[in-house]
Coordinates of C-alpha atoms in Angstrom, one line a residue:
M1 CA 46.7 -27.1 -9.1
T2 CA 44.4 -24.8 -6.6
S3 CA 45.8 -23.0 -3.5
P4 CA 43.9 -23.7 -0.2
S5 CA 42.7 -19.8 0.1
Q6 CA 41.1 -21.0 -3.6
T7 CA 39.9 -23.7 -1.8
G8 CA 38.4 -21.9 0.7
V9 CA 37.2 -19.1 -1.1
V10 CA 35.0 -21.8 -3.5
E11 CA 33.9 -23.2 -0.5
K12 CA 32.7 -20.3 1.3
A13 CA 30.1 -19.7 -2.1
A14 CA 28.4 -22.4 -2.3
P15 CA 26.6 -20.9 1.4
A16 CA 26.2 -18.4 0.5
A17 CA 24.5 -18.9 -3.0
E18 CA 21.5 -20.7 -0.9
G19 CA 21.4 -17.5 1.3
G20 CA 23.4 -18.4 4.0
A21 CA 21.9 -21.7 4.2
P22 CA 23.9 -24.6 6.1
P23 CA 24.0 -27.6 4.0
G24 CA 21.7 -30.3 4.8
L25 CA 18.7 -28.0 5.2
A26 CA 14.8 -29.7 4.1
P27 CA 13.8 -27.4 1.0
R28 CA 10.8 -26.1 3.5
Q29 CA 13.3 -25.4 6.1
L30 CA 15.4 -23.2 3.3
M31 CA 11.7 -21.7 2.7
W32 CA 10.6 -21.0 6.1
R33 CA 14.3 -19.1 6.4
R34 CA 14.3 -17.4 3.4
F35 CA 10.5 -16.1 4.1
R36 CA 11.4 -14.9 7.9
R37 CA 14.4 -12.3 6.7
D38 CA 11.0 -10.4 4.2
R39 CA 10.2 -8.1 7.0
T40 CA 8.2 -6.9 4.1
G41 CA 6.4 -10.5 4.7
M42 CA 6.5 -11.6 8.6
V43 CA 5.0 -7.7 8.5
S44 CA 2.6 -9.2 6.1
A45 CA 1.4 -12.2 7.7
G46 CA 0.9 -10.9 11.0
V47 CA -1.6 -9.0 9.6
V48 CA -3.4 -11.9 8.1
L49 CA -3.0 -13.7 11.5
F50 CA -4.3 -10.6 13.4
F51 CA -7.5 -11.1 11.1
F52 CA -8.3 -14.2 11.8
L53 CA -7.9 -13.5 14.8
V54 CA -10.6 -11.1 14.9
A55 CA -12.9 -13.4 13.5
L56 CA -12.2 -16.5 15.8
L57 CA -12.8 -14.4 18.8
A58 CA -16.3 -12.4 17.7
P59 CA -17.8 -14.0 20.6
L60 CA -15.3 -13.5 22.8
I61 CA -14.5 -9.6 22.1
S62 CA -17.7 -8.8 22.4
T63 CA -18.1 -10.4 25.7
L64 CA -15.7 -8.5 26.7
Y65 CA -17.1 -5.2 25.6
G66 CA -20.3 -5.6 27.0
K67 CA -21.7 -4.4 23.0
D68 CA -23.3 -6.6 20.5
P69 CA -24.1 -5.8 16.8
Y70 CA -27.1 -6.2 16.7
T71 CA -28.5 -3.5 19.5
T72 CA -30.0 -0.6 18.3
Y73 CA -28.2 1.6 21.6
G74 CA -29.5 5.0 19.9
L75 CA -32.9 3.9 19.5
D76 CA -32.3 2.7 23.6
R77 CA -30.3 6.1 24.4
P78 CA -32.7 8.9 23.0
E79 CA -29.7 11.4 23.6
L80 CA -27.2 9.3 21.2
L81 CA -28.8 10.2 18.2
D82 CA -30.4 12.9 16.2
P83 CA -33.7 14.0 17.1
L84 CA -34.2 15.5 13.1
T85 CA -30.8 13.7 11.2
G86 CA -30.7 10.2 12.8
Y87 CA -26.6 11.0 13.4
P88 CA -25.0 11.2 15.6
M89 CA -24.8 13.4 18.5
K90 CA -21.1 13.5 19.9
P91 CA -18.8 14.5 17.3
N92 CA -16.8 11.9 14.6
G93 CA -19.6 9.5 14.6
G94 CA -20.0 9.6 17.7
I95 CA -16.4 8.7 19.4
D96 CA -16.4 8.1 23.0
G97 CA -14.6 5.9 25.5
E98 CA -18.3 4.1 25.0
F99 CA -18.3 3.7 22.1
W100 CA -14.9 2.9 21.0
F101 CA -16.0 3.6 16.6
G102 CA -18.7 5.5 17.2
I103 CA -22.5 4.0 16.7
E104 CA -24.3 4.1 12.8
P105 CA -26.0 6.3 12.3
K106 CA -30.2 6.3 11.9
L107 CA -29.9 3.2 14.5
G108 CA -27.1 3.2 16.8
R109 CA -25.2 0.2 16.4
D110 CA -21.8 -0.2 17.4
V111 CA -20.1 0.2 15.2
L112 CA -16.9 -1.5 16.2
M113 CA -18.9 -5.1 16.8
Q114 CA -20.3 -4.6 13.4
L115 CA -17.4 -4.5 12.3
V116 CA -15.8 -8.0 14.0
Y117 CA -18.7 -9.7 12.8
G118 CA -18.6 -8.1 9.9
I119 CA -14.9 -9.1 9.1
R120 CA -16.5 -12.6 10.8
T121 CA -18.5 -13.0 7.8
S122 CA -17.3 -12.3 5.1
L123 CA -13.9 -14.3 6.0
L124 CA -16.1 -17.0 6.3
I125 CA -17.5 -17.2 2.7
G126 CA -14.0 -16.2 2.1
L127 CA -12.6 -18.9 3.3
A128 CA -15.2 -21.7 3.0
A129 CA -15.3 -20.7 -1.0
T130 CA -11.3 -20.6 -1.3
V131 CA -11.2 -24.7 0.0
L132 CA -13.8 -25.6 -2.4
S133 CA -12.0 -23.8 -5.3
T134 CA -9.0 -24.9 -4.9
V135 CA -9.6 -28.6 -4.1
T136 CA -11.7 -28.0 -7.8
G137 CA -8.7 -26.6 -9.6
I138 CA -6.8 -28.8 -7.9
V139 CA -8.1 -31.9 -8.9
I140 CA -9.3 -31.0 -12.5
G141 CA -5.9 -29.1 -13.4
V142 CA -3.8 -32.1 -12.7
V143 CA -6.2 -34.5 -13.9
A144 CA -6.4 -32.6 -17.5
G145 CA -2.7 -32.7 -17.7
Y146 CA -1.6 -36.4 -16.4
M147 CA -4.1 -37.8 -18.9
G148 CA -4.2 -35.2 -22.1
G149 CA -5.8 -36.6 -25.5
R150 CA -9.9 -36.9 -24.6
T151 CA -9.7 -35.4 -21.1
D152 CA -8.0 -32.6 -21.6
Y153 CA -9.6 -31.6 -23.9
F154 CA -12.9 -32.1 -23.2
L155 CA -11.7 -30.4 -19.7
G156 CA -10.5 -27.5 -21.4
R157 CA -13.1 -26.5 -23.5
L158 CA -15.2 -26.5 -20.0
I159 CA -12.8 -24.0 -18.3
D160 CA -13.0 -21.5 -21.6
L161 CA -16.6 -21.4 -20.7
L162 CA -16.7 -21.1 -17.7
L163 CA -14.2 -18.1 -18.3
S164 CA -16.0 -17.0 -20.6
F165 CA -18.6 -15.7 -18.5
P166 CA -19.4 -11.6 -17.7
Q167 CA -18.5 -12.4 -13.7
Q168 CA -19.8 -9.8 -11.8
L169 CA -23.0 -9.7 -13.7
F170 CA -23.2 -13.8 -13.6
F171 CA -23.4 -12.6 -9.7
V172 CA -25.8 -10.3 -9.2
A173 CA -28.3 -12.0 -11.8
F174 CA -27.5 -15.6 -9.9
M175 CA -28.1 -14.6 -6.8
P176 CA -31.5 -14.6 -7.1
V177 CA -32.1 -16.8 -8.9
V178 CA -31.0 -19.4 -6.7
T179 CA -32.7 -17.9 -3.6
A180 CA -35.5 -17.7 -5.4
L181 CA -36.1 -22.1 -6.6
F182 CA -35.9 -22.7 -3.0
V183 CA -36.9 -19.9 -0.8
S184 CA -40.8 -18.4 -1.6
P185 CA -40.8 -14.5 -2.4
Q186 CA -43.7 -14.8 0.9
K187 CA -41.0 -16.2 3.0
E188 CA -37.5 -14.3 4.3
T189 CA -34.3 -15.9 2.8
P190 CA -32.6 -17.4 6.3
T191 CA -29.4 -16.4 6.5
Y192 CA -27.7 -19.8 6.4
F193 CA -29.6 -20.5 3.0
R194 CA -27.4 -16.7 2.4
V195 CA -24.1 -17.3 2.5
T196 CA -24.7 -21.5 1.5
A197 CA -25.7 -19.6 -2.3
L198 CA -22.9 -17.1 -1.8
V199 CA -20.2 -19.5 -1.7
L200 CA -21.7 -22.6 -3.8
V201 CA -22.4 -18.9 -6.7
L202 CA -18.5 -17.6 -5.5
W203 CA -17.0 -21.8 -6.1
L204 CA -18.7 -22.3 -9.8
L205 CA -16.9 -19.2 -11.1
G206 CA -14.1 -19.4 -8.7
W207 CA -11.6 -22.2 -9.7
M208 CA -10.7 -21.9 -13.3
Q209 CA -7.7 -20.2 -13.4
L210 CA -6.3 -22.0 -10.8
A211 CA -6.7 -25.0 -12.7
R212 CA -5.8 -23.4 -16.3
L213 CA -2.2 -22.8 -14.4
L214 CA -1.9 -26.1 -12.9
R215 CA -2.7 -28.0 -16.4
G216 CA 0.2 -26.0 -17.5
Q217 CA 2.6 -27.1 -15.0
V218 CA 1.4 -30.5 -15.1
L219 CA 2.0 -30.7 -18.6
S220 CA 5.8 -29.5 -18.1
L221 CA 6.0 -32.2 -15.5
R222 CA 4.4 -35.2 -16.6
E223 CA 7.6 -35.3 -19.5
R224 CA 10.1 -34.5 -16.7
E225 CA 12.9 -37.9 -15.6
F226 CA 11.7 -38.6 -12.9
V227 CA 7.6 -38.6 -14.4
E228 CA 8.7 -41.0 -16.3
A229 CA 11.7 -42.8 -13.7
A230 CA 7.9 -43.5 -11.2
K231 CA 6.1 -44.6 -14.7
V232 CA 9.3 -47.6 -15.6
T233 CA 9.7 -48.6 -12.0
G234 CA 5.3 -49.7 -12.3
A235 CA 3.6 -46.6 -10.4
S236 CA 0.0 -46.4 -10.5
P237 CA -1.3 -42.5 -11.7
W238 CA -2.6 -41.5 -8.2
R239 CA 1.8 -41.8 -6.6
I240 CA 2.4 -40.3 -9.0
V241 CA 0.5 -37.3 -8.8
R242 CA 0.4 -37.8 -4.7
K243 CA 4.3 -38.3 -5.0
E244 CA 6.0 -36.9 -8.1
L245 CA 3.6 -33.9 -9.2
L246 CA 1.6 -31.9 -6.3
P247 CA 4.9 -32.3 -4.2
N248 CA 5.9 -29.7 -7.1
L249 CA 3.1 -27.8 -7.1
G250 CA 3.3 -25.9 -4.2
T251 CA 4.5 -23.0 -5.1
P252 CA 1.6 -21.8 -8.0
I253 CA -0.9 -23.6 -5.3
L254 CA 0.1 -21.1 -2.4
V255 CA 1.1 -18.3 -4.8
Q256 CA -3.3 -18.5 -6.2
V257 CA -4.6 -18.7 -3.3
T258 CA -3.7 -16.2 -1.4
L259 CA -4.8 -13.6 -4.9
M260 CA -7.7 -15.7 -4.8
L261 CA -9.0 -15.4 -0.7
P262 CA -9.0 -12.1 -0.7
N263 CA -10.7 -11.4 -4.3
F264 CA -13.8 -13.9 -3.0
V265 CA -14.1 -11.6 0.0
T266 CA -14.4 -7.9 -1.2
T267 CA -16.7 -10.2 -4.7
E268 CA -18.9 -11.5 -1.4
A269 CA -18.7 -7.2 -0.1
A270 CA -19.3 -6.1 -3.5
L271 CA -23.1 -8.5 -3.6
S272 CA -23.6 -7.3 -0.3
F273 CA -23.1 -3.8 -1.1
L274 CA -25.4 -4.4 -4.7
G275 CA -28.5 -5.8 -2.4
V276 CA -27.6 -9.9 -3.3
G277 CA -25.3 -10.4 -1.2
M278 CA -26.1 -10.9 3.1
V279 CA -28.5 -8.2 4.3
E280 CA -29.9 -7.0 7.8
P281 CA -29.2 -7.5 10.4
T282 CA -26.6 -9.0 9.4
P283 CA -23.2 -8.3 10.1
D284 CA -21.0 -7.5 6.6
W285 CA -17.9 -5.6 5.3
G286 CA -20.3 -4.7 2.0
R287 CA -23.5 -4.2 4.1
M288 CA -21.5 -1.4 6.0
F289 CA -20.4 0.0 2.7
A290 CA -23.9 0.2 1.7
K291 CA -25.0 1.9 4.9
G292 CA -21.8 4.3 4.8
A293 CA -23.0 5.8 0.8
N294 CA -26.3 6.7 1.8
F295 CA -24.7 8.3 5.2
Y296 CA -21.2 10.3 4.0
E297 CA -22.4 13.0 3.6
G298 CA -23.0 14.0 7.4
D299 CA -21.1 10.8 8.5
I300 CA -18.4 9.7 6.9
T301 CA -17.0 7.6 10.2
Y302 CA -19.4 5.0 9.5
M303 CA -17.1 4.3 6.0
F304 CA -14.2 5.2 7.5
F305 CA -13.7 2.3 9.4
P306 CA -14.4 -1.0 7.7
G307 CA -12.9 1.1 4.5
I308 CA -9.5 1.0 5.8
A309 CA -9.9 -2.8 7.5
M310 CA -10.2 -3.9 3.9
V311 CA -7.6 -1.9 2.1
V312 CA -6.1 -3.3 5.1
F313 CA -6.5 -6.8 4.8
V314 CA -6.6 -7.1 0.6
V315 CA -2.5 -5.0 0.7
A316 CA -1.6 -8.2 3.6
F317 CA -2.7 -10.9 1.4
N318 CA -1.8 -9.6 -2.0
L319 CA 2.2 -9.2 -0.5
L320 CA 2.6 -12.4 1.8
G321 CA 1.4 -13.8 -1.7
D322 CA 4.5 -12.0 -3.4
S323 CA 6.4 -13.0 0.1
V324 CA 5.9 -16.3 0.4
R325 CA 6.6 -17.3 -4.3
D326 CA 9.8 -15.4 -3.6
A327 CA 10.5 -17.9 -0.1
M328 CA 9.2 -21.3 -2.0
D329 CA 10.8 -20.3 -5.7
P330 CA 14.4 -17.4 -4.9
K331 CA 15.6 -16.5 -8.7
T332 CA 12.3 -15.0 -8.8
T333 CA 12.8 -11.2 -8.5
R334 CA 9.9 -8.4 -8.0

């Protein structure tokens, strides 16, 4: 017979196994409770939110700061740049109370505004490509896993074919082809068209890993008892997918998205660095790296700020992905 003291131990052990959460909380509430206790995740979420706010409020920041990313302050005011080298006259890239991050060599544009609007450009392209790739990966992965048979075979071979492409080389080679098909060589490619082309190219080869991951998850879930029970009750395939499968795919989707977005941002920056992405005068992270590579011997400061910003953004997003995964599945360990 169990003594009262032993009963109390058993009763206290149950909440402890759930991380001290009181009974009756919904899974989302439990996930949020675990995530709030993860200091790394909270700090990473704050950093990521800061980057998105900077991108969203770029025009307001420009108005309050009193400068924009396009004005060539160094050419308008000759005292800012050395007439022989074109580098800023003041030390540390021209950093002072007027230009907080200094000015760009040769042209004298404000580095802070170049960085703020560069973040806006890169995040816009990366976020659009992430949304399209996520939707495509969910649709194809779930359809392949749930339907099985010839549908699964055909979609699986399509995924294998696209994964076999060397992505970086394909990006570099495909971007000029896309622009040449729709824009005359005698005309300058509009900025909106370059943005659209970059999003489409990133999306074309960006959804396969998520689709393959979800296909495997759905193949396992469709044999579970709750799916079989739904079929017995006469539920339609769409209802089974929407009510039974998708709620159980939240963890892999969220984790994959947190890896996908920084990957797209860095890929877009790499394309701009190689000259097949965004070009002058559009502010862009990759274009700042390309310009900085030409100036680093005389002014390392110009590359310093976009480099630090890129590293912080990518690291914060990766840590956020780990924290989200641990919060949604507490059995996992880092």
